[in-house]
């Protein structure tokens, strides 16, 4: 059950990192109604901006010799709300399908820039006014 693994792993990791509360999109967004999904996506910017840390769970990536290839091809980069989740939080940490830490937004910046076309300045400095101008991510969503 992928949703359960994501939720359980997130709670365990948050506890290990000293956090008492988590917000998990899998549990907290009703994707069955387009109006609620749209409202949630529109609200996500502030949720992610206020987050101390964002755990990005890549269930199609393993910690292996071809990590960069799997990371580059992850479906995570093709989801509708990846833009907010990637750009808005100051601290994004990526985890493999086994909840092993594989890197962070700052450590993967050059690779993420290549994958998405988002300028490294936007990735690292969180310029909200630049978010609408990220054509690489829109192209990535079309590929997926």
Coordinates of N, CA, C and O in Angstrom, one line a residue:
X1 N 0.8 -1.2 0.0 CA 0.0 0.0 0.0 C 0.9 1.3 0.0 O 1.4 1.6 1.0
X2 N 1.1 1.9 -1.2 CA 2.0 3.0 -1.3 C 1.6 4.2 -0.4 O 2.5 4.8 0.2
X3 N 0.4 4.5 -0.3 CA 0.0 5.7 0.6 C 0.3 5.5 2.0 O 0.7 6.4 2.7
X4 N 0.1 4.2 2.5 CA 0.5 3.9 3.9 C 2.0 4.0 4.1 O 2.4 4.6 5.1
X5 N 2.7 3.5 3.2 CA 4.2 3.5 3.4 C 4.7 5.0 3.4 O 5.5 5.3 4.2
X6 N 4.1 5.8 2.6 CA 4.4 7.2 2.6 C 4.1 7.9 3.9 O 4.9 8.6 4.5
X7 N 2.9 7.6 4.4 CA 2.4 8.2 5.6 C 3.2 7.7 6.8 O 3.7 8.5 7.7
X8 N 3.4 6.4 6.9 CA 4.2 5.9 8.0 C 5.6 6.4 8.0 O 6.2 6.8 9.0
X9 N 6.3 6.3 6.8 CA 7.6 6.8 6.7 C 7.8 8.3 7.1 O 8.8 8.7 7.7
X10 N 6.8 9.1 6.7 CA 6.9 10.5 7.0 C 6.8 10.7 8.5 O 7.5 11.5 9.0
X11 N 5.9 10.0 9.1 CA 5.7 10.2 10.6 C 6.9 9.8 11.3 O 7.4 10.4 12.3
X12 N 7.5 8.6 10.9 CA 8.7 8.1 11.6 C 9.9 9.1 11.4 O 10.6 9.5 12.3
X13 N 10.1 9.6 10.2 CA 11.1 10.6 9.9 C 10.9 11.9 10.6 O 11.9 12.4 11.2
X14 N 9.7 12.4 10.7 CA 9.4 13.6 11.4 C 9.7 13.5 12.9 O 10.3 14.4 13.5
X15 N 9.3 12.3 13.4 CA 9.6 12.1 14.8 C 11.1 12.0 15.1 O 11.6 12.6 16.0
X16 N 11.9 11.4 14.2 CA 13.3 11.3 14.3 C 14.0 12.7 14.2 O 15.0 13.0 14.9
X17 N 13.3 13.6 13.4 CA 13.9 14.9 13.3 C 13.3 15.9 14.3 O 13.6 17.1 14.2
X18 N 12.5 15.4 15.2 CA 12.0 16.2 16.3 C 10.8 17.0 16.0 O 10.5 18.0 16.8
X19 N 10.0 16.7 15.0 CA 8.8 17.4 14.7 C 7.6 16.6 15.3 O 7.6 15.4 15.4
X20 N 6.6 17.4 15.8 CA 5.4 16.8 16.4 C 4.2 16.6 15.4 O 3.3 15.9 15.7
X21 N 4.3 17.4 14.4 CA 3.1 17.4 13.4 C 3.6 17.3 12.0 O 4.7 17.7 11.7
X22 N 2.8 16.6 11.2 CA 3.1 16.5 9.7 C 1.8 16.9 9.0 O 0.7 16.7 9.5
X23 N 2.0 17.3 7.7 CA 0.9 17.4 6.8 C 1.3 16.6 5.6 O 2.4 16.8 5.0
X24 N 0.4 15.7 5.2 CA 0.8 14.8 4.1 C -0.3 14.9 3.0 O -1.5 14.7 3.3
X25 N 0.1 15.3 1.8 CA -0.8 15.5 0.7 C -1.7 14.3 0.4 O -2.8 14.4 0.1
X26 N -1.1 13.1 0.6 CA -1.9 11.8 0.3 C -3.1 11.7 1.2 O -4.1 11.3 0.8
X27 N -3.0 12.2 2.5 CA -4.1 12.1 3.4 C -4.9 13.3 3.4 O -6.1 13.3 3.8
X28 N -4.4 14.5 3.2 CA -5.0 15.7 3.4 C -5.7 16.4 2.2 O -6.2 17.5 2.4
X29 N -5.6 15.8 1.1 CA -6.2 16.4 -0.1 C -7.1 15.3 -0.7 O -6.7 14.2 -1.0
X30 N -8.4 15.8 -0.9 CA -9.4 14.9 -1.5 C -9.3 15.1 -3.0 O -9.7 16.1 -3.6
X31 N -8.6 14.2 -3.7 CA -8.4 14.3 -5.1 C -9.6 13.8 -6.0 O -9.5 13.9 -7.2
X32 N -10.7 13.4 -5.3 CA -11.8 12.9 -6.1 C -12.7 14.0 -6.6 O -13.5 13.8 -7.5
X33 N -12.6 15.2 -6.0 CA -13.4 16.4 -6.5 C -12.5 17.4 -7.0 O -11.6 17.9 -6.3
X34 N -12.7 17.9 -8.2 CA -11.8 18.8 -8.8 C -11.8 20.2 -8.1 O -10.8 20.8 -8.0
X35 N -13.0 20.6 -7.5 CA -13.0 21.9 -6.8 C -12.1 21.8 -5.6 O -11.4 22.8 -5.3
X36 N -12.2 20.7 -4.8 CA -11.4 20.6 -3.6 C -9.9 20.5 -4.0 O -9.0 21.1 -3.3
X37 N -9.6 19.8 -5.0 CA -8.2 19.6 -5.4 C -7.7 21.0 -5.9 O -6.6 21.4 -5.5
X38 N -8.5 21.7 -6.6 CA -8.0 23.0 -7.1 C -7.8 24.0 -5.9 O -6.8 24.7 -5.9
X39 N -8.7 24.0 -5.0 CA -8.5 24.8 -3.8 C -7.3 24.4 -3.0 O -6.5 25.3 -2.5
X40 N -7.0 23.1 -2.9 CA -5.8 22.7 -2.1 C -4.6 23.1 -2.9 O -3.6 23.6 -2.2
X41 N -4.5 22.9 -4.2 CA -3.3 23.3 -4.9 C -3.1 24.8 -4.8 O -2.0 25.3 -4.6
X42 N -4.2 25.6 -4.8 CA -4.0 27.1 -4.7 C -3.5 27.4 -3.3 O -2.9 28.5 -3.1
X43 N -3.8 26.6 -2.3 CA -3.4 26.9 -0.9 C -2.0 26.4 -0.5 O -1.4 26.8 0.4
X44 N -1.5 25.5 -1.4 CA -0.3 24.8 -1.0 C 0.9 25.8 -0.9 O 1.8 25.5 -0.1
X45 N 0.9 26.9 -1.7 CA 2.1 27.8 -1.6 C 2.3 28.2 -0.2 O 3.5 28.0 0.3
X46 N 1.3 28.6 0.5 CA 1.5 29.1 1.9 C 1.8 27.9 2.8 O 2.7 28.0 3.8
X47 N 1.2 26.8 2.6 CA 1.5 25.6 3.5 C 3.0 25.2 3.4 O 3.7 25.0 4.3
X48 N 3.5 25.2 2.1 CA 4.9 24.8 1.9 C 5.8 25.9 2.4 O 6.9 25.6 2.9
X49 N 5.4 27.1 2.2 CA 6.3 28.3 2.6 C 6.5 28.3 4.1 O 7.6 28.6 4.5
X50 N 5.5 27.9 4.8 CA 5.6 27.9 6.3 C 6.2 26.6 6.8 O 6.5 26.6 8.0
X51 N 6.5 25.6 6.0 CA 7.0 24.4 6.5 C 8.4 24.5 6.9 O 9.2 25.2 6.3
X52 N 8.8 23.9 8.0 CA 10.2 23.8 8.5 C 11.0 23.0 7.5 O 12.2 23.2 7.3
X53 N 10.4 21.9 7.0 CA 11.1 20.9 6.2 C 10.0 20.3 5.3 O 8.9 20.1 5.7
X54 N 10.4 19.9 4.1 CA 9.5 19.2 3.2 C 10.2 17.8 2.9 O 11.3 17.8 2.3
X55 N 9.5 16.7 3.2 CA 10.0 15.4 2.8 C 9.4 15.0 1.4 O 8.2 15.0 1.4
X56 N 10.2 14.8 0.4 CA 9.7 14.4 -0.9 C 10.0 12.9 -1.0 O 11.1 12.5 -1.1
X57 N 8.9 12.1 -1.0 CA 9.0 10.7 -1.1 C 8.9 10.2 -2.5 O 7.8 10.4 -3.1
X58 N 9.9 9.7 -3.1 CA 10.0 9.2 -4.4 C 9.9 7.7 -4.5 O 10.8 7.0 -4.3
X59 N 8.6 7.2 -4.6 CA 8.4 5.8 -4.5 C 8.9 5.0 -5.7 O 8.9 3.8 -5.7
X60 N 9.4 5.7 -6.7 CA 9.9 5.0 -7.9 C 11.4 5.2 -8.0 O 12.0 4.9 -9.0
X61 N 12.1 5.5 -6.9 CA 13.5 5.7 -6.9 C 14.1 4.9 -5.7 O 13.6 4.8 -4.6
X62 N 15.2 4.1 -6.1 CA 15.8 3.3 -5.0 C 17.2 3.9 -4.8 O 17.7 4.7 -5.6
X63 N 17.8 3.6 -3.7 CA 19.2 4.0 -3.5 C 20.1 3.0 -4.1 O 20.4 2.0 -3.5
X64 N 20.6 3.3 -5.3 CA 21.4 2.4 -6.1 C 22.4 3.1 -6.9 O 22.5 4.3 -6.9
X65 N 23.1 2.3 -7.7 CA 24.2 2.8 -8.6 C 23.6 3.8 -9.7 O 24.4 4.6 -10.2
X66 N 22.4 3.6 -10.0 CA 21.8 4.5 -11.1 C 20.8 5.5 -10.4 O 19.8 5.9 -11.0
X67 N 21.2 6.0 -9.2 CA 20.3 6.9 -8.5 C 20.0 8.2 -9.3 O 18.8 8.5 -9.4
X68 N 21.0 8.8 -9.9 CA 20.7 10.0 -10.7 C 19.8 9.8 -11.9 O 18.9 10.6 -12.2
X69 N 19.9 8.6 -12.5 CA 19.0 8.3 -13.6 C 17.6 8.1 -13.1 O 16.6 8.6 -13.7
X70 N 17.4 7.3 -12.1 CA 16.1 7.1 -11.5 C 15.5 8.4 -11.0 O 14.3 8.7 -11.2
X71 N 16.3 9.2 -10.3 CA 15.8 10.5 -9.8 C 15.3 11.3 -10.9 O 14.2 11.9 -10.9
X72 N 16.1 11.4 -12.0 CA 15.7 12.2 -13.2 C 14.4 11.8 -13.8 O 13.7 12.6 -14.4
X73 N 14.2 10.5 -13.8 CA 13.0 9.9 -14.4 C 11.8 9.8 -13.5 O 10.7 9.2 -13.9
X74 N 11.9 10.2 -12.2 CA 10.9 10.0 -11.3 C 9.6 10.7 -11.7 O 9.6 11.8 -12.1
X75 N 8.5 10.0 -11.4 CA 7.1 10.6 -11.7 C 6.9 11.8 -10.8 O 6.0 12.6 -11.1
X76 N 7.6 11.9 -9.7 CA 7.4 13.0 -8.8 C 7.5 14.3 -9.5 O 6.8 15.3 -9.2
X77 N 8.4 14.4 -10.5 CA 8.6 15.7 -11.2 C 7.5 16.0 -12.2 O 7.5 17.1 -12.8
X78 N 6.6 15.1 -12.4 CA 5.5 15.3 -13.4 C 4.1 15.5 -12.7 O 3.1 15.5 -13.4
X79 N 4.1 15.6 -11.4 CA 2.8 15.8 -10.7 C 2.4 17.3 -10.8 O 3.2 18.1 -10.9
X80 N 1.1 17.5 -10.6 CA 0.6 18.9 -10.7 C 1.1 19.8 -9.6 O 1.2 21.0 -9.9
X81 N 1.4 19.4 -8.4 CA 1.8 20.3 -7.4 C 3.3 20.2 -7.1 O 3.7 20.8 -6.1
X82 N 4.1 19.6 -7.9 CA 5.5 19.5 -7.6 C 6.1 20.9 -7.6 O 7.1 21.2 -6.9
X83 N 5.6 21.8 -8.4 CA 6.2 23.2 -8.5 C 6.2 23.8 -7.1 O 7.3 24.3 -6.6
X84 N 5.1 23.8 -6.4 CA 5.0 24.4 -5.1 C 5.9 23.6 -4.1 O 6.6 24.2 -3.3
X85 N 5.9 22.3 -4.2 CA 6.6 21.5 -3.2 C 8.1 21.6 -3.4 O 8.9 21.4 -2.5
X86 N 8.5 21.9 -4.6 CA 9.9 22.0 -4.9 C 10.5 23.3 -4.7 O 11.6 23.5 -4.1
X87 N 9.8 24.4 -5.1 CA 10.3 25.7 -5.1 C 10.0 26.4 -3.7 O 10.9 27.1 -3.2
X88 N 8.9 26.3 -3.2 CA 8.5 27.1 -2.0 C 9.2 26.8 -0.7 O 9.7 27.7 -0.1
X89 N 9.3 25.6 -0.3 CA 10.0 25.3 1.0 C 11.5 25.6 0.9 O 12.1 25.4 -0.1
X90 N 12.1 26.2 2.0 CA 13.5 26.4 2.0 C 14.3 25.1 2.1 O 15.4 25.0 1.5
X91 N 13.7 24.1 2.7 CA 14.4 22.8 2.9 C 13.6 21.7 2.4 O 12.6 21.3 3.0
X92 N 14.0 21.1 1.3 CA 13.4 19.9 0.7 C 14.4 18.7 0.8 O 15.5 18.9 0.4
X93 N 14.0 17.6 1.4 CA 14.8 16.4 1.5 C 14.1 15.3 0.7 O 13.0 15.0 0.9
X94 N 14.9 14.6 -0.1 CA 14.4 13.6 -1.0 C 14.7 12.2 -0.3 O 15.8 12.0 0.2
X95 N 13.6 11.3 -0.4 CA 13.7 10.0 0.2 C 13.4 9.0 -0.9 O 12.5 9.2 -1.7
X96 N 14.1 7.8 -0.9 CA 13.8 6.7 -1.8 C 12.6 6.0 -1.3 O 12.0 6.2 -0.3
X97 N 12.2 5.0 -2.1 CA 11.0 4.2 -1.8 C 11.2 3.4 -0.5 O 10.2 3.1 0.1
X98 N 12.4 3.3 0.0 CA 12.7 2.6 1.3 C 12.9 3.6 2.4 O 13.4 3.2 3.5
X99 N 12.5 4.8 2.2 CA 12.7 5.9 3.2 C 14.2 6.1 3.6 O 14.5 6.4 4.7
X100 N 15.1 6.0 2.6 CA 16.5 6.3 2.8 C 16.7 7.7 2.2 O 16.3 7.9 1.1
X101 N 17.3 8.6 3.0 CA 17.6 9.9 2.5 C 18.6 9.8 1.3 O 19.6 9.2 1.4
X102 N 18.2 10.4 0.2 CA 19.0 10.3 -1.0 C 19.6 11.7 -1.4 O 20.5 11.8 -2.2
X103 N 19.2 12.8 -0.8 CA 19.7 14.1 -1.1 C 18.7 15.2 -0.7 O 17.6 14.9 -0.2
X104 N 19.1 16.4 -1.0 CA 18.3 17.6 -0.7 C 18.2 18.4 -1.9 O 18.9 18.2 -2.9
X105 N 17.3 19.4 -1.8 CA 17.1 20.3 -2.9 C 18.4 21.0 -3.2 O 18.8 21.2 -4.4
X106 N 19.1 21.4 -2.2 CA 20.4 22.1 -2.4 C 21.5 21.2 -3.0 O 22.3 21.6 -3.8
X107 N 21.5 19.9 -2.5 CA 22.6 19.0 -3.0 C 22.3 18.6 -4.5 O 23.2 18.2 -5.2
X108 N 21.0 18.6 -4.9 CA 20.6 18.1 -6.2 C 20.3 19.3 -7.1 O 19.8 19.1 -8.2
X109 N 20.6 20.5 -6.7 CA 20.2 21.7 -7.5 C 20.6 21.6 -9.0 O 19.7 21.8 -9.8
X110 N 21.8 21.3 -9.4 CA 22.1 21.2 -10.8 C 21.3 20.2 -11.5 O 20.9 20.5 -12.7
X111 N 21.1 19.1 -10.9 CA 20.3 18.0 -11.6 C 18.8 18.4 -11.7 O 18.2 18.2 -12.7
X112 N 18.3 19.0 -10.6 CA 16.9 19.5 -10.7 C 16.7 20.6 -11.7 O 15.7 20.6 -12.4
X113 N 17.7 21.4 -11.8 CA 17.6 22.5 -12.8 C 17.6 21.9 -14.2 O 16.8 22.3 -15.1
X114 N 18.4 20.8 -14.5 CA 18.4 20.1 -15.8 C 17.0 19.4 -16.0 O 16.5 19.5 -17.1
X115 N 16.5 18.8 -15.0 CA 15.2 18.0 -15.1 C 14.1 19.0 -15.4 O 13.2 18.7 -16.3
X116 N 14.0 20.1 -14.7 CA 12.8 20.9 -14.7 C 12.9 22.2 -15.5 O 11.9 22.7 -16.0
X117 N 14.2 22.6 -15.8 CA 14.4 23.9 -16.4 C 14.2 25.1 -15.5 O 14.2 26.2 -15.9
X118 N 14.0 24.8 -14.2 CA 13.9 25.9 -13.2 C 15.3 26.4 -12.9 O 16.1 25.6 -12.5
X119 N 15.5 27.7 -13.0 CA 16.7 28.3 -12.7 C 17.2 28.0 -11.2 O 16.4 28.1 -10.3
X120 N 18.4 27.8 -11.0 CA 19.0 27.4 -9.7 C 18.7 28.6 -8.7 O 18.5 28.3 -7.5
X121 N 18.7 29.8 -9.2 CA 18.4 30.9 -8.3 C 17.0 30.8 -7.7 O 16.7 31.1 -6.5
X122 N 16.0 30.4 -8.5 CA 14.7 30.2 -8.0 C 14.6 29.0 -7.1 O 14.0 29.1 -6.0
X123 N 15.3 27.9 -7.4 CA 15.3 26.8 -6.5 C 15.9 27.1 -5.2 O 15.4 26.6 -4.1
X124 N 17.0 27.9 -5.1 CA 17.7 28.1 -3.9 C 17.2 29.3 -3.1 O 17.4 29.4 -1.9
X125 N 16.7 30.3 -3.8 CA 16.4 31.6 -3.1 C 14.9 31.8 -2.9 O 14.5 32.8 -2.3
X126 N 14.1 31.0 -3.5 CA 12.6 31.0 -3.2 C 12.1 32.4 -3.7 O 11.5 33.1 -2.8
X127 N 12.2 32.8 -4.9 CA 11.7 34.0 -5.4 C 10.2 33.7 -5.9 O 10.0 33.2 -7.0
X128 N 9.2 34.1 -5.1 CA 7.8 33.7 -5.4 C 7.4 34.4 -6.8 O 6.6 33.8 -7.5
X129 N 7.9 35.5 -7.1 CA 7.5 36.2 -8.3 C 8.0 35.5 -9.6 O 7.5 35.7 -10.6
X130 N 9.0 34.6 -9.4 CA 9.5 33.8 -10.5 C 8.8 32.5 -10.8 O 8.9 31.9 -11.8
X131 N 7.9 32.1 -9.8 CA 7.3 30.8 -9.9 C 6.5 30.6 -11.1 O 6.5 29.5 -11.8
X132 N 5.8 31.6 -11.6 CA 4.9 31.4 -12.7 C 5.7 31.3 -14.0 O 5.2 30.9 -15.0
X133 N 7.0 31.7 -14.0 CA 7.8 31.6 -15.2 C 8.7 30.4 -15.3 O 9.9 30.6 -15.6
X134 N 8.2 29.3 -14.9 CA 9.1 28.1 -15.0 C 8.6 27.1 -16.1 O 8.0 26.1 -15.8
X135 N 9.0 27.4 -17.3 CA 8.5 26.6 -18.4 C 9.0 25.2 -18.4 O 8.3 24.3 -18.8
X136 N 10.2 24.9 -17.8 CA 10.7 23.6 -17.8 C 9.8 22.6 -17.1 O 9.6 21.5 -17.4
X137 N 9.2 23.0 -16.0 CA 8.3 22.1 -15.2 C 7.1 21.9 -16.0 O 6.6 20.7 -16.0
X138 N 6.5 22.9 -16.6 CA 5.3 22.7 -17.4 C 5.6 21.7 -18.5 O 4.8 20.8 -18.8
X139 N 6.8 21.8 -19.2 CA 7.2 20.8 -20.2 C 7.3 19.4 -19.6 O 6.9 18.5 -20.3
X140 N 7.9 19.3 -18.4 CA 8.1 18.0 -17.8 C 6.7 17.4 -17.5 O 6.6 16.2 -17.7
X141 N 5.7 18.2 -17.1 CA 4.4 17.6 -16.9 C 3.8 17.1 -18.1 O 3.1 16.1 -18.1
X142 N 4.1 17.7 -19.3 CA 3.5 17.3 -20.5 C 4.1 16.0 -21.0 O 3.5 15.2 -21.6
X143 N 5.4 15.8 -20.6 CA 6.1 14.5 -21.0 C 5.6 13.3 -20.3 O 5.6 12.2 -20.8
X144 N 5.1 13.5 -19.0 CA 4.7 12.4 -18.2 C 3.4 11.9 -18.5 O 2.6 11.8 -19.2

